mmCIF file of C-alpha atoms in Angstrom:
data_model
loop_
_atom_site.group_PDB
_atom_site.id
_atom_site.type_symbol
_atom_site.label_atom_id
_atom_site.label_comp_id
_atom_site.label_asym_id
_atom_site.label_seq_id
_atom_site.Cartn_x
_atom_site.Cartn_y
_atom_site.Cartn_z
ATOM 1 C CA MET A 950 89.982 97.844 105.819
ATOM 2 C CA LYS A 951 91.880 100.677 103.165
ATOM 3 C CA ASN A 952 93.670 103.472 104.547
ATOM 4 C CA ILE A 953 92.951 105.775 101.900
ATOM 5 C CA CYS A 954 93.376 109.797 102.700
ATOM 6 C CA ILE A 955 90.894 111.938 100.789
ATOM 7 C CA SER A 956 92.498 114.984 99.600
ATOM 8 C CA THR A 957 92.373 117.282 96.681
ATOM 9 C CA PHE A 958 94.127 116.201 93.534
ATOM 10 C CA LEU A 959 96.545 119.183 93.001
ATOM 11 C CA PHE A 960 98.933 120.511 90.291
ATOM 12 C CA LEU A 961 101.481 122.970 90.808
ATOM 13 C CA ILE A 962 101.597 126.121 88.503
ATOM 14 C CA ILE A 963 104.983 127.880 89.282
ATOM 15 C CA ALA A 964 104.366 130.937 87.715
ATOM 16 C CA SER A 965 107.274 133.141 89.888
ATOM 17 C CA ALA A 966 109.669 130.975 88.048
ATOM 18 C CA GLY A 967 108.789 131.593 84.854
ATOM 19 C CA ARG A 968 108.159 127.778 84.651
ATOM 20 C CA ALA A 969 105.011 125.940 82.924
ATOM 21 C CA GLN A 970 103.020 123.581 84.870
ATOM 22 C CA LEU A 971 104.456 120.527 86.307
ATOM 23 C CA CYS A 972 103.273 117.311 88.092
ATOM 24 C CA GLN A 973 102.659 117.726 91.974
ATOM 25 C CA GLY A 974 100.932 114.467 92.425
ATOM 26 C CA SER A 975 102.892 110.897 91.965
ATOM 27 C CA LEU A 976 104.650 110.474 88.829
ATOM 28 C CA GLY A 977 105.667 106.892 87.309
ATOM 29 C CA ASP A 978 108.481 105.411 85.820
ATOM 30 C CA PRO A 979 109.563 107.496 82.539
ATOM 31 C CA VAL A 980 108.100 105.997 79.588
ATOM 32 C CA VAL A 981 110.384 108.269 77.852
ATOM 33 C CA ASN A 982 114.094 109.291 79.053
ATOM 34 C CA ILE A 983 116.201 111.044 76.771
ATOM 35 C CA THR A 984 119.605 111.487 78.639
ATOM 36 C CA PHE A 985 122.091 111.688 75.228
ATOM 37 C CA GLY A 986 123.984 109.114 76.834
ATOM 38 C CA ALA A 987 127.496 109.497 78.200
ATOM 39 C CA GLY A 988 131.112 108.900 76.981
ATOM 40 C CA PRO A 989 133.766 110.828 75.410
ATOM 41 C CA ASN A 990 133.579 114.249 73.395
ATOM 42 C CA PRO A 991 132.082 115.083 71.350
ATOM 43 C CA GLY A 992 128.852 112.755 71.423
ATOM 44 C CA PRO A 993 126.521 111.679 68.509
ATOM 45 C CA SER A 994 124.590 113.834 66.248
ATOM 46 C CA LEU A 995 120.658 113.641 67.039
ATOM 47 C CA LYS A 996 118.877 111.205 64.706
ATOM 48 C CA ALA A 997 117.298 112.384 61.383
ATOM 49 C CA ALA A 998 114.063 115.084 61.629
ATOM 50 C CA THR A 999 114.692 115.618 65.249
ATOM 51 C CA THR A 1000 115.923 119.337 64.852
ATOM 52 C CA GLN A 1001 115.977 122.290 62.482
ATOM 53 C CA TYR A 1002 119.486 123.008 63.633
ATOM 54 C CA ALA A 1003 122.737 121.843 62.295
ATOM 55 C CA PHE A 1004 125.756 119.501 64.238
ATOM 56 C CA LEU A 1005 128.358 120.601 64.736
ATOM 57 C CA SER A 1006 131.555 118.386 66.656
ATOM 58 C CA PHE A 1007 133.001 121.018 69.173
ATOM 59 C CA ASP A 1008 131.637 122.453 71.949
ATOM 60 C CA CYS A 1009 130.846 126.039 71.218
ATOM 61 C CA PRO A 1010 128.434 126.202 68.444
ATOM 62 C CA ASN A 1011 127.782 129.291 66.467
ATOM 63 C CA ASP A 1012 124.140 130.975 65.639
ATOM 64 C CA GLY A 1013 122.053 127.744 64.133
ATOM 65 C CA PHE A 1014 124.164 124.999 65.455
ATOM 66 C CA TYR A 1015 123.989 122.305 68.371
ATOM 67 C CA THR A 1016 126.548 119.919 69.494
ATOM 68 C CA VAL A 1017 126.290 116.932 71.684
ATOM 69 C CA ILE A 1018 128.979 117.097 74.557
ATOM 70 C CA ASN A 1019 129.823 116.795 78.013
ATOM 71 C CA LYS A 1020 131.277 119.958 78.838
ATOM 72 C CA THR A 1021 132.044 123.362 77.862
ATOM 73 C CA SER A 1022 134.588 125.739 78.363
ATOM 74 C CA SER A 1023 135.453 129.326 77.668
ATOM 75 C CA CYS A 1024 132.994 129.793 74.892
ATOM 76 C CA PHE A 1025 132.919 132.879 72.822
ATOM 77 C CA ALA A 1026 135.480 134.634 75.098
ATOM 78 C CA ASN A 1027 134.363 133.250 78.489
ATOM 79 C CA SER A 1028 130.634 134.808 77.995
ATOM 80 C CA TRP A 1029 129.095 131.430 78.429
ATOM 81 C CA GLN A 1030 128.874 129.261 81.622
ATOM 82 C CA SER A 1031 131.774 126.366 81.911
ATOM 83 C CA LEU A 1032 129.988 123.245 82.219
ATOM 84 C CA THR A 1033 131.891 119.996 83.514
ATOM 85 C CA LYS A 1034 129.022 117.869 84.083
ATOM 86 C CA ASP A 1035 125.514 116.944 82.775
ATOM 87 C CA HIS A 1036 122.084 117.833 84.853
ATOM 88 C CA THR A 1037 122.636 114.748 86.700
ATOM 89 C CA GLY A 1038 126.169 115.617 87.634
ATOM 90 C CA ASP A 1039 127.805 112.740 85.396
ATOM 91 C CA PRO A 1040 131.248 114.259 84.179
ATOM 92 C CA ASN A 1041 130.826 111.817 81.079
ATOM 93 C CA GLY A 1042 127.318 112.400 80.564
ATOM 94 C CA TYR A 1043 126.329 114.050 77.184
ATOM 95 C CA PHE A 1044 123.664 117.378 76.881
ATOM 96 C CA MET A 1045 122.657 119.082 74.143
ATOM 97 C CA LEU A 1046 124.070 122.533 73.451
ATOM 98 C CA VAL A 1047 122.249 124.968 71.312
ATOM 99 C CA ASN A 1048 123.301 128.403 69.922
ATOM 100 C CA ALA A 1049 119.992 129.732 68.229
ATOM 101 C CA SER A 1050 119.127 130.400 64.927
ATOM 102 C CA ILE A 1051 118.773 134.347 63.865
ATOM 103 C CA GLN A 1052 115.084 133.241 63.271
ATOM 104 C CA PRO A 1053 112.821 131.037 65.902
ATOM 105 C CA ALA A 1054 113.057 127.410 65.155
ATOM 106 C CA ASP A 1055 112.328 123.955 66.483
ATOM 107 C CA PHE A 1056 115.254 122.768 67.979
ATOM 108 C CA TYR A 1057 114.038 119.545 69.258
ATOM 109 C CA VAL A 1058 111.235 116.992 67.730
ATOM 110 C CA ASP A 1059 110.782 113.401 68.719
ATOM 111 C CA THR A 1060 107.544 110.972 67.963
ATOM 112 C CA ILE A 1061 106.555 109.349 71.283
ATOM 113 C CA ARG A 1062 104.817 105.812 70.723
ATOM 114 C CA GLY A 1063 102.700 103.613 72.778
ATOM 115 C CA LEU A 1064 100.914 106.112 75.401
ATOM 116 C CA CYS A 1065 98.103 104.604 77.350
ATOM 117 C CA THR A 1066 94.945 106.551 76.693
ATOM 118 C CA ASN A 1067 92.900 108.314 79.090
ATOM 119 C CA THR A 1068 96.097 108.849 81.024
ATOM 120 C CA THR A 1069 97.848 112.272 82.130
ATOM 121 C CA PHE A 1070 101.657 112.332 81.480
ATOM 122 C CA GLU A 1071 103.941 115.096 82.098
ATOM 123 C CA PHE A 1072 106.314 116.075 79.509
ATOM 124 C CA ALA A 1073 109.108 117.705 80.885
ATOM 125 C CA ALA A 1074 113.198 118.734 80.252
ATOM 126 C CA TRP A 1075 116.072 120.248 82.137
ATOM 127 C CA ILE A 1076 117.213 123.645 80.509
ATOM 128 C CA MET A 1077 119.847 126.153 81.627
ATOM 129 C CA ASN A 1078 120.599 129.632 80.004
ATOM 130 C CA VAL A 1079 124.666 129.295 79.382
ATOM 131 C CA LEU A 1080 124.764 133.300 78.781
ATOM 132 C CA LEU A 1081 126.306 134.515 81.483
ATOM 133 C CA PRO A 1082 124.623 137.854 82.990
ATOM 134 C CA SER A 1083 127.393 140.384 82.394
ATOM 135 C CA ALA A 1084 127.655 138.926 78.631
ATOM 136 C CA CYS A 1085 126.196 141.282 75.778
ATOM 137 C CA GLY A 1086 126.009 144.209 77.864
ATOM 138 C CA GLY A 1087 124.349 142.809 80.505
ATOM 139 C CA SER A 1088 121.234 142.685 78.284
ATOM 140 C CA GLY A 1089 121.892 139.274 76.380
ATOM 141 C CA ILE A 1090 118.608 137.617 74.472
ATOM 142 C CA GLN A 1091 117.035 135.229 76.587
ATOM 143 C CA PRO A 1092 115.762 131.807 75.784
ATOM 144 C CA ASN A 1093 111.966 131.738 75.423
ATOM 145 C CA ILE A 1094 110.296 127.875 74.515
ATOM 146 C CA THR A 1095 107.150 126.875 73.663
ATOM 147 C CA PHE A 1096 106.555 123.338 74.836
ATOM 148 C CA SER A 1097 103.900 121.531 72.284
ATOM 149 C CA ILE A 1098 101.739 118.224 72.334
ATOM 150 C CA GLU A 1099 100.691 117.066 68.684
ATOM 151 C CA THR A 1100 99.084 114.215 66.967
ATOM 152 C CA THR A 1101 101.179 112.383 64.348
ATOM 153 C CA THR A 1102 98.871 114.172 61.642
ATOM 154 C CA GLY A 1103 99.779 117.618 63.093
ATOM 155 C CA THR A 1104 96.951 118.111 65.309
ATOM 156 C CA LEU A 1105 97.698 120.656 68.228
ATOM 157 C CA ILE A 1106 97.016 118.991 71.681
ATOM 158 C CA GLN A 1107 98.382 121.547 73.846
ATOM 159 C CA SER A 1108 101.160 123.724 74.266
ATOM 160 C CA VAL A 1109 102.866 126.126 76.951
ATOM 161 C CA ASN A 1110 105.267 129.029 77.038
ATOM 162 C CA SER A 1111 108.439 128.821 79.348
ATOM 163 C CA ASN A 1112 108.780 132.626 79.502
ATOM 164 C CA ASN A 1113 112.161 133.977 79.071
ATOM 165 C CA ILE A 1114 114.735 131.527 80.912
ATOM 166 C CA ALA A 1115 117.097 134.332 82.777
ATOM 167 C CA SER A 1116 120.634 133.514 83.184
ATOM 168 C CA ALA A 1117 122.416 133.192 86.545
ATOM 169 C CA ALA A 1118 125.949 133.785 87.998
ATOM 170 C CA THR A 1119 126.708 129.733 88.293
ATOM 171 C CA PRO A 1120 125.518 127.275 86.224
ATOM 172 C CA THR A 1121 121.771 126.464 87.099
ATOM 173 C CA TRP A 1122 119.592 123.689 85.517
ATOM 174 C CA ASN A 1123 115.600 124.200 85.879
ATOM 175 C CA GLN A 1124 112.750 121.982 84.860
ATOM 176 C CA TYR A 1125 110.292 123.343 82.533
ATOM 177 C CA GLY A 1126 107.448 121.374 81.015
ATOM 178 C CA PHE A 1127 103.701 120.582 81.239
ATOM 179 C CA PHE A 1128 101.394 117.732 81.685
ATOM 180 C CA PHE A 1129 98.179 116.538 79.604
ATOM 181 C CA LYS A 1130 95.532 113.786 78.869
ATOM 182 C CA THR A 1131 96.163 111.332 76.228
ATOM 183 C CA GLN A 1132 92.927 111.301 74.134
ATOM 184 C CA PRO A 1133 90.841 108.369 73.260
ATOM 185 C CA GLY A 1134 92.106 105.674 70.685
ATOM 186 C CA ILE A 1135 95.179 107.584 70.149
ATOM 187 C CA SER A 1136 98.408 106.375 71.683
ATOM 188 C CA ASP A 1137 101.327 107.935 69.369
ATOM 189 C CA TYR A 1138 102.216 111.921 69.967
ATOM 190 C CA VAL A 1139 104.775 114.535 68.440
ATOM 191 C CA ILE A 1140 106.752 116.422 71.392
ATOM 192 C CA ARG A 1141 108.251 119.648 69.907
ATOM 193 C CA MET A 1142 110.426 122.167 71.788
ATOM 194 C CA ARG A 1143 110.543 125.425 69.774
ATOM 195 C CA ASN A 1144 112.964 128.458 70.794
ATOM 196 C CA ASN A 1145 110.756 131.915 70.284
ATOM 197 C CA ALA A 1146 113.515 134.195 70.701
ATOM 198 C CA PRO A 1147 115.753 135.474 67.890
ATOM 199 C CA GLY A 1148 119.178 134.540 67.477
ATOM 200 C CA GLY A 1149 122.392 137.187 68.313
ATOM 201 C CA CYS A 1150 123.987 138.130 71.036
ATOM 202 C CA GLY A 1151 122.031 135.470 73.504
ATOM 203 C CA ASN A 1152 119.757 132.988 73.277
ATOM 204 C CA ASP A 1153 122.010 130.125 74.398
ATOM 205 C CA LEU A 1154 120.965 126.960 76.314
ATOM 206 C CA ALA A 1155 121.621 123.522 77.290
ATOM 207 C CA LEU A 1156 119.356 120.784 77.171
ATOM 208 C CA ASP A 1157 118.997 117.417 79.098
ATOM 209 C CA ASP A 1158 116.835 114.799 80.833
ATOM 210 C CA ILE A 1159 113.578 115.069 78.189
ATOM 211 C CA THR A 1160 111.172 112.529 80.302
ATOM 212 C CA PHE A 1161 107.812 111.746 79.601
ATOM 213 C CA ARG A 1162 105.901 110.352 82.452
ATOM 214 C CA PRO A 1163 102.560 109.266 84.188
ATOM 215 C CA CYS A 1164 101.396 111.925 86.381
ATOM 216 C CA GLY A 1165 98.682 110.717 89.004
ATOM 217 C CA PRO A 1166 97.255 111.482 92.319
ATOM 218 C CA LYS A 1167 99.345 111.533 95.342
ATOM 219 C CA VAL A 1168 100.892 107.938 96.446
ATOM 220 C CA THR A 1169 102.275 107.999 99.651
ATOM 221 C CA ALA A 1170 103.165 104.565 101.540
ATOM 222 C CA SER A 1171 104.227 104.133 105.221
ATOM 223 C CA ILE A 1172 105.019 101.226 107.610
ATOM 224 C CA VAL A 1173 101.829 101.009 109.823
ATOM 225 C CA GLY A 1174 102.402 101.795 113.648
ATOM 226 C CA GLY A 1175 105.329 103.813 112.836
ATOM 227 C CA SER A 1176 106.491 107.375 111.564
ATOM 228 C CA SER A 1177 109.366 106.179 109.625
ATOM 229 C CA THR A 1178 109.794 104.939 105.953
ATOM 230 C CA LEU A 1179 112.494 102.598 107.465
ATOM 231 C CA THR A 1180 112.262 99.560 109.836
ATOM 232 C CA ASN A 1181 115.198 97.000 110.909
ATOM 233 C CA LEU A 1182 114.486 93.350 111.755
ATOM 234 C CA CYS A 1183 116.723 90.675 112.838
ATOM 235 C CA ASP A 1184 117.095 87.489 110.444
ATOM 236 C CA GLY A 1185 114.359 84.794 111.780
ATOM 237 C CA ASP A 1186 112.427 87.531 113.258
ATOM 238 C CA THR A 1187 108.651 86.563 112.361
ATOM 239 C CA SER A 1188 106.678 89.935 113.404
ATOM 240 C CA SER A 1189 104.842 91.225 110.703
ATOM 241 C CA VAL A 1190 105.247 94.694 109.352
ATOM 242 C CA ASN A 1191 102.332 95.867 107.419
ATOM 243 C CA LEU A 1192 102.526 98.845 104.820
ATOM 244 C CA SER A 1193 100.124 101.032 104.379
ATOM 245 C CA SER A 1194 99.213 103.802 101.686
ATOM 246 C CA ALA A 1195 97.335 107.215 101.245
ATOM 247 C CA ILE A 1196 95.934 108.054 98.145
ATOM 248 C CA SER A 1197 94.186 111.505 97.251
ATOM 249 C CA VAL A 1198 91.486 111.767 94.781
ATOM 250 C CA GLY A 1199 92.429 112.008 90.862
ATOM 251 C CA TYR A 1200 91.408 108.195 89.527
ATOM 252 C CA THR A 1201 87.763 107.231 89.331
ATOM 253 C CA ASN A 1202 88.446 103.613 89.599
ATOM 254 C CA PRO A 1203 92.095 102.941 90.971
ATOM 255 C CA SER A 1204 93.645 99.641 91.006
ATOM 256 C CA TYR A 1205 96.776 98.561 93.048
ATOM 257 C CA GLN A 1206 100.085 96.803 92.799
ATOM 258 C CA TRP A 1207 102.758 96.266 95.390
ATOM 259 C CA GLN A 1208 106.171 95.934 94.308
ATOM 260 C CA SER A 1209 109.664 95.122 95.614
ATOM 261 C CA SER A 1210 112.899 96.071 94.883
ATOM 262 C CA THR A 1211 116.315 94.434 95.996
ATOM 263 C CA ASP A 1212 118.916 96.100 94.241
ATOM 264 C CA ASN A 1213 117.957 99.685 95.864
ATOM 265 C CA GLY A 1214 115.247 100.582 93.706
ATOM 266 C CA ILE A 1215 116.997 99.717 90.401
ATOM 267 C CA THR A 1216 114.519 97.258 89.315
ATOM 268 C CA TRP A 1217 110.778 96.433 90.673
ATOM 269 C CA ASN A 1218 108.981 93.424 90.503
ATOM 270 C CA ASP A 1219 105.051 92.955 91.120
ATOM 271 C CA ILE A 1220 104.490 90.942 94.113
ATOM 272 C CA PRO A 1221 101.860 87.965 93.211
ATOM 273 C CA GLY A 1222 98.539 88.790 94.818
ATOM 274 C CA ALA A 1223 99.771 92.224 96.749
ATOM 275 C CA THR A 1224 96.483 94.309 94.932
ATOM 276 C CA SER A 1225 94.813 96.125 97.826
ATOM 277 C CA ALA A 1226 95.998 99.169 99.404
ATOM 278 C CA ILE A 1227 97.647 97.470 102.348
ATOM 279 C CA PHE A 1228 100.374 94.705 102.417
ATOM 280 C CA LYS A 1229 101.512 92.087 104.692
ATOM 281 C CA ARG A 1230 105.289 91.802 104.327
ATOM 282 C CA THR A 1231 106.158 88.038 104.692
ATOM 283 C CA THR A 1232 109.785 86.943 106.475
ATOM 284 C CA THR A 1233 112.459 87.129 104.407
ATOM 285 C CA VAL A 1234 116.284 86.028 104.431
ATOM 286 C CA VAL A 1235 118.929 88.731 105.472
ATOM 287 C CA GLY A 1236 118.837 91.830 102.850
ATOM 288 C CA ASN A 1237 117.422 94.749 102.103
ATOM 289 C CA TYR A 1238 114.122 95.430 100.759
ATOM 290 C CA GLN A 1239 112.472 98.407 99.362
ATOM 291 C CA TYR A 1240 108.770 98.274 98.569
ATOM 292 C CA ARG A 1241 106.483 100.620 96.898
ATOM 293 C CA LEU A 1242 102.729 101.120 95.470
ATOM 294 C CA ALA A 1243 101.852 101.380 92.168
ATOM 295 C CA VAL A 1244 98.479 102.754 91.339
ATOM 296 C CA ALA A 1245 96.409 103.184 88.189
ATOM 297 C CA GLU A 1246 92.523 103.205 86.584
ATOM 298 C CA THR A 1247 91.615 99.993 86.784
ATOM 299 C CA GLY A 1248 91.966 98.475 83.248
ATOM 300 C CA ASN A 1249 95.486 99.992 82.842
ATOM 301 C CA ILE A 1250 97.545 98.464 86.076
ATOM 302 C CA GLY A 1251 98.593 95.941 84.083
ATOM 303 C CA THR A 1252 100.543 97.960 81.671
ATOM 304 C CA SER A 1253 103.632 99.447 83.687
ATOM 305 C CA THR A 1254 103.659 102.484 81.428
ATOM 306 C CA CYS A 1255 100.447 103.416 83.069
ATOM 307 C CA ARG A 1256 101.104 103.613 86.573
ATOM 308 C CA VAL A 1257 102.168 105.981 88.956
ATOM 309 C CA VAL A 1258 104.162 104.942 92.030
ATOM 310 C CA SER A 1259 104.811 105.874 95.765
ATOM 311 C CA ASN A 1260 107.813 106.801 97.472
ATOM 312 C CA ALA A 1261 109.943 103.696 98.555
ATOM 313 C CA VAL A 1262 109.665 102.533 101.910
ATOM 314 C CA MET A 1263 112.786 99.989 103.231
ATOM 315 C CA VAL A 1264 113.098 96.935 105.467
ATOM 316 C CA ASN A 1265 116.479 95.816 106.502
ATOM 317 C CA VAL A 1266 116.762 92.185 107.728
ATOM 318 C CA ASN A 1267 120.189 92.107 109.638
ATOM 319 C CA SER A 1268 122.218 89.156 110.862
ATOM 320 C CA LYS A 1269 121.766 88.213 114.114
ATOM 321 C CA PRO A 1270 125.641 88.883 116.183
ATOM 322 C CA THR A 1271 127.882 86.233 116.603
ATOM 323 C CA THR A 1272 128.458 86.195 120.855
#
């Protein structure tokens, strides 16, 4: 019998933090994951038509310019944060560093192609106000960004404003974005981030890890009969391990696909025939195994970019000790 927990499908609106609407259900693997890459400074300029700003190859761009870089230090008489790594903590990871133009303008525009129709996606990015609180006499201009989704013909689908992004005493990345549902018959969309505040003293930001991910009901995987998501077995142990799932309301007619990974979640493979909410694991050789459940509307489950996924549960099969 399917173990499905019925609860309300919620999304969180983080108004107190000045952020936009982010998915609070389960997310799928990123359809788009723009990290800007990694390597020695400076990084490469963005491809054509992605920004109204001009590219500079050093770490302290002036008004109306941007750079792609992995660190920055002592900009504008130490009025900016000194960054030594990107959002993920990679010291070689690039991020986009923007000094806003005097007039409001688009600082990032891109086209996302091949999205599933009738599917909810989260469009989000990690952003930092790089101006120190003490700069500009303590009254520096704060970045204010509009995130929008449009058709390739220019029709606005949805937009959300970040509100003013406050500065902090230490480098602080925050995620901003929103979720929306793709329309029937439309698979290509334009994402746009526009800086609404004027340039001048302040309105300077770092941008990293732009993601576009399926967003759906909350999916939770667990090991039947245990309170943990980890179990240990000995080589040759034939006792069965059953995995179950709890899926909140959100899909009209959900379909399921269990997946496994043997490289610590870097790659996931569909398990043939494992297409119900409960999965009985078969005996395996010594190794570390991870399992998760992918869920999508019936008709979309065969397309990996339409699925949301659960947390991972782990089964470790250990060698027997030598006496």
